[in-house]
Amino acid sequence: MKKKILLIAGHGEGDPGAVSKWGQEADLARDLLKRIPKYLNVSVLNAELYDTAKDCYQQTKKGTGPDYGAYDFILEIHFNAKQKKDEEGDGSFTGTGGYVQKGADTEIAQAMIQELVALGFQKWCLCTTEELCNCNAAWRAKTPYFLLETAFLDDGDDMRFYSRHKEKIAKAIAEVLNEKVGGERQQDHPERGDHIYRVQCGAFLRRENAEAFKKQLEEAGFPTVIVVAKSQ
């Protein structure tokens, strides 16, 4: 039997959520939400998008929200905000993460965060909570739920990365849902292996030159690491 999932975009219905030069959280969440279904395997998952004209939080508070018990998994999409805005960026990510109910299984949430990290992003935090309205409603209905804080919309580095990789991020989210909720096995994707291949972009004798080049690449949106090796 196909598993049923509910996809929710945070805020809306008059509430923009967090706001920065990169946009409004409600709009960004809806844009990402609509990119996910095309990557879902309909043979294992039946996906429903919550009405994007509505704010699920407001509706749940009024008692007119979704039937949380009707689903096998619920994913809610948000974008995070910092206490101190960094809209232009400082050369480092704040990262991706989210919230699950205190005491809940974190396997799907951890897998989703790890997929985004594998794209070259950074992990912010996977937090537990007892204070989120929709999360509590799902918990009472015994339905697994994850609130994904995709990126920090007031961190320029986060948003430059997100803007360049939003389609890959949508696909990564969908693949976790296919595998972890729908039960689609990893080997169903023969093009995916257990190895990560990296390409060297430069070699330097002085550390400061390597650091300067690393910064240039990251400003251009490429995740970069410095590996120290002995000269031949």
XYZ file of C-alpha atoms in Angstrom:
232
model
C 0.000 0.000 0.000
C 1.287 3.462 -0.909
C 2.231 5.728 1.970
C 0.444 9.057 2.265
C 2.412 12.227 2.986
C 1.393 15.839 3.586
C 3.633 18.693 2.432
C 3.083 22.058 4.146
C 4.598 25.463 3.347
C 4.986 27.604 6.464
C 3.319 30.983 7.090
C 1.163 32.710 4.468
C -2.434 33.965 4.710
C -1.198 37.450 5.627
C 1.872 36.277 7.575
C 5.067 36.591 5.494
C 7.252 34.911 8.110
C 10.877 36.061 8.178
C 11.853 38.724 5.637
C 15.172 39.830 4.135
C 16.580 41.201 0.878
C 16.326 37.619 -0.405
C 12.548 37.531 -0.052
C 9.746 36.467 2.272
C 9.739 33.120 4.037
C 6.169 32.324 2.994
C 7.004 32.810 -0.696
C 10.286 30.905 -0.555
C 8.658 27.981 1.274
C 5.881 27.750 -1.322
C 8.308 27.884 -4.193
C 10.358 25.011 -2.763
C 7.250 23.022 -1.821
C 5.993 23.046 -5.417
C 9.324 21.735 -6.724
C 9.280 18.551 -4.622
C 6.364 16.473 -6.021
C 7.872 15.911 -9.482
C 10.684 13.936 -7.845
C 8.425 11.764 -5.708
C 7.863 8.164 -6.712
C 4.084 7.928 -7.112
C 4.283 4.136 -7.001
C 5.280 4.261 -3.326
C 3.973 7.656 -2.164
C 0.688 9.524 -2.380
C 1.585 13.181 -1.791
C -0.839 15.938 -0.842
C 0.114 19.629 -0.787
C -1.592 21.662 1.891
C -3.495 24.628 0.418
C -0.793 27.245 -0.227
C -3.361 30.044 0.087
C -3.657 29.163 3.775
C -1.401 29.277 6.826
C -1.540 25.792 8.323
C -0.560 27.163 11.734
C -3.483 29.619 11.794
C -5.884 26.964 10.561
C -4.740 24.414 13.138
C -5.094 26.977 15.929
C -8.713 27.546 14.813
C -9.420 23.836 14.626
C -9.725 23.893 10.830
C -6.314 22.443 10.000
C -5.612 19.150 8.248
C -6.477 15.731 9.607
C -3.022 14.994 10.985
C -3.878 11.358 11.623
C -4.643 10.699 7.952
C -0.981 10.675 6.900
C 2.066 8.463 7.279
C 4.435 11.438 7.351
C 4.207 15.245 7.401
C 6.909 17.618 6.170
C 6.619 21.346 6.804
C 8.930 23.701 4.882
C 10.309 26.891 6.469
C 13.283 29.237 6.129
C 15.111 30.370 9.248
C 16.314 33.790 10.455
C 19.243 34.899 12.612
C 19.221 37.240 15.573
C 21.693 39.411 13.684
C 21.150 39.625 9.932
C 24.008 38.824 7.596
C 22.282 39.450 4.272
C 25.460 40.051 2.298
C 27.285 37.049 3.751
C 30.622 36.696 5.490
C 32.047 33.679 3.683
C 30.476 31.000 5.882
C 27.107 29.241 6.055
C 24.746 29.171 9.021
C 23.159 26.048 7.573
C 20.145 23.754 7.385
C 18.270 21.960 10.145
C 14.861 21.863 11.742
C 12.576 20.617 14.481
C 10.984 17.368 15.585
C 8.832 16.639 18.597
C 10.732 15.836 21.775
C 10.882 12.050 22.048
C 10.181 11.452 18.350
C 12.234 9.289 16.006
C 14.721 11.515 14.178
C 15.770 9.102 11.394
C 13.956 10.854 8.531
C 14.906 14.337 9.714
C 18.554 13.345 10.090
C 18.568 11.736 6.650
C 17.075 14.837 5.027
C 19.607 17.143 6.662
C 22.443 14.820 5.662
C 21.297 14.823 2.022
C 21.465 18.621 1.968
C 24.871 18.564 3.632
C 26.025 16.103 0.946
C 25.179 18.758 -1.659
C 27.797 20.975 -0.027
C 25.689 22.813 2.543
C 26.278 22.882 6.322
C 24.250 21.447 9.182
C 22.836 24.015 11.580
C 20.929 21.963 14.169
C 18.252 19.317 14.576
C 16.245 20.582 17.536
C 13.542 18.928 19.625
C 10.518 20.888 20.785
C 7.191 20.694 22.570
C 6.112 24.211 21.571
C 5.195 24.089 17.868
C 1.480 23.976 17.126
C 1.520 21.779 14.008
C 4.236 19.571 15.452
C 2.156 18.992 18.584
C -0.941 18.223 16.507
C 0.963 15.624 14.500
C 2.411 14.135 17.692
C -1.044 13.758 19.208
C -2.182 12.042 16.014
C 0.867 9.721 16.181
C 2.059 10.876 12.755
C 5.815 11.441 12.190
C 6.547 15.102 11.431
C 9.563 17.206 10.528
C 9.775 20.987 10.227
C 12.636 21.682 7.845
C 14.426 25.016 8.272
C 15.866 24.896 4.758
C 18.334 27.790 5.060
C 18.730 31.124 6.821
C 17.095 33.687 4.539
C 18.998 36.562 6.116
C 22.391 34.875 5.640
C 23.769 35.853 2.241
C 25.983 32.766 2.003
C 23.073 30.429 2.730
C 20.820 32.110 0.212
C 23.374 32.267 -2.571
C 23.883 28.532 -2.131
C 20.151 27.874 -1.961
C 19.399 29.995 -5.033
C 21.925 28.049 -7.112
C 20.882 24.622 -5.826
C 17.134 24.858 -5.121
C 16.261 22.192 -7.690
C 18.846 19.783 -6.288
C 17.566 20.523 -2.782
C 13.982 19.713 -3.828
C 15.177 16.456 -5.399
C 17.208 15.511 -2.314
C 14.191 16.073 -0.068
C 12.018 13.942 -2.343
C 14.542 11.114 -2.455
C 14.593 10.892 1.333
C 10.782 10.718 1.349
C 10.854 8.042 -1.357
C 13.300 5.913 0.582
C 12.497 6.533 4.231
C 8.707 6.889 3.996
C 7.843 5.101 0.776
C 10.258 2.245 1.360
C 11.962 2.641 -2.004
C 15.326 0.948 -1.658
C 18.617 2.749 -2.234
C 19.537 0.257 -4.975
C 16.533 1.442 -6.995
C 18.837 4.344 -7.950
C 21.781 2.605 -9.661
C 23.382 5.938 -10.497
C 23.871 6.629 -6.780
C 26.787 4.914 -5.061
C 28.516 4.887 -1.721
C 31.361 7.120 -2.898
C 31.735 10.872 -3.234
C 34.031 12.131 -5.972
C 35.783 15.484 -5.512
C 37.690 17.528 -8.085
C 40.864 19.415 -7.159
C 40.792 23.068 -8.250
C 44.238 24.211 -7.147
C 47.477 23.415 -5.334
C 49.428 25.941 -3.263
C 52.628 26.026 -1.257
C 51.319 28.761 1.059
C 48.249 28.279 3.252
C 47.077 31.883 2.873
C 46.897 31.493 -0.912
C 44.777 28.376 -0.517
C 42.470 30.192 1.923
C 42.068 33.114 -0.492
C 41.165 30.788 -3.379
C 38.759 28.848 -1.153
C 36.937 32.078 -0.324
C 36.616 32.966 -4.024
C 35.075 29.581 -4.799
C 32.635 29.754 -1.881
C 31.551 33.254 -2.875
C 30.768 31.809 -6.297
C 28.571 29.169 -4.637
C 30.914 26.158 -4.686
C 31.380 24.148 -1.466
C 35.113 23.905 -0.858
C 37.496 22.050 1.455
C 41.252 22.379 1.933
C 43.197 19.125 2.099
C 46.770 19.238 3.369
C 49.172 16.924 1.547
C 52.937 16.509 1.557
C 54.695 18.045 -1.440
C 56.367 15.544 -3.763
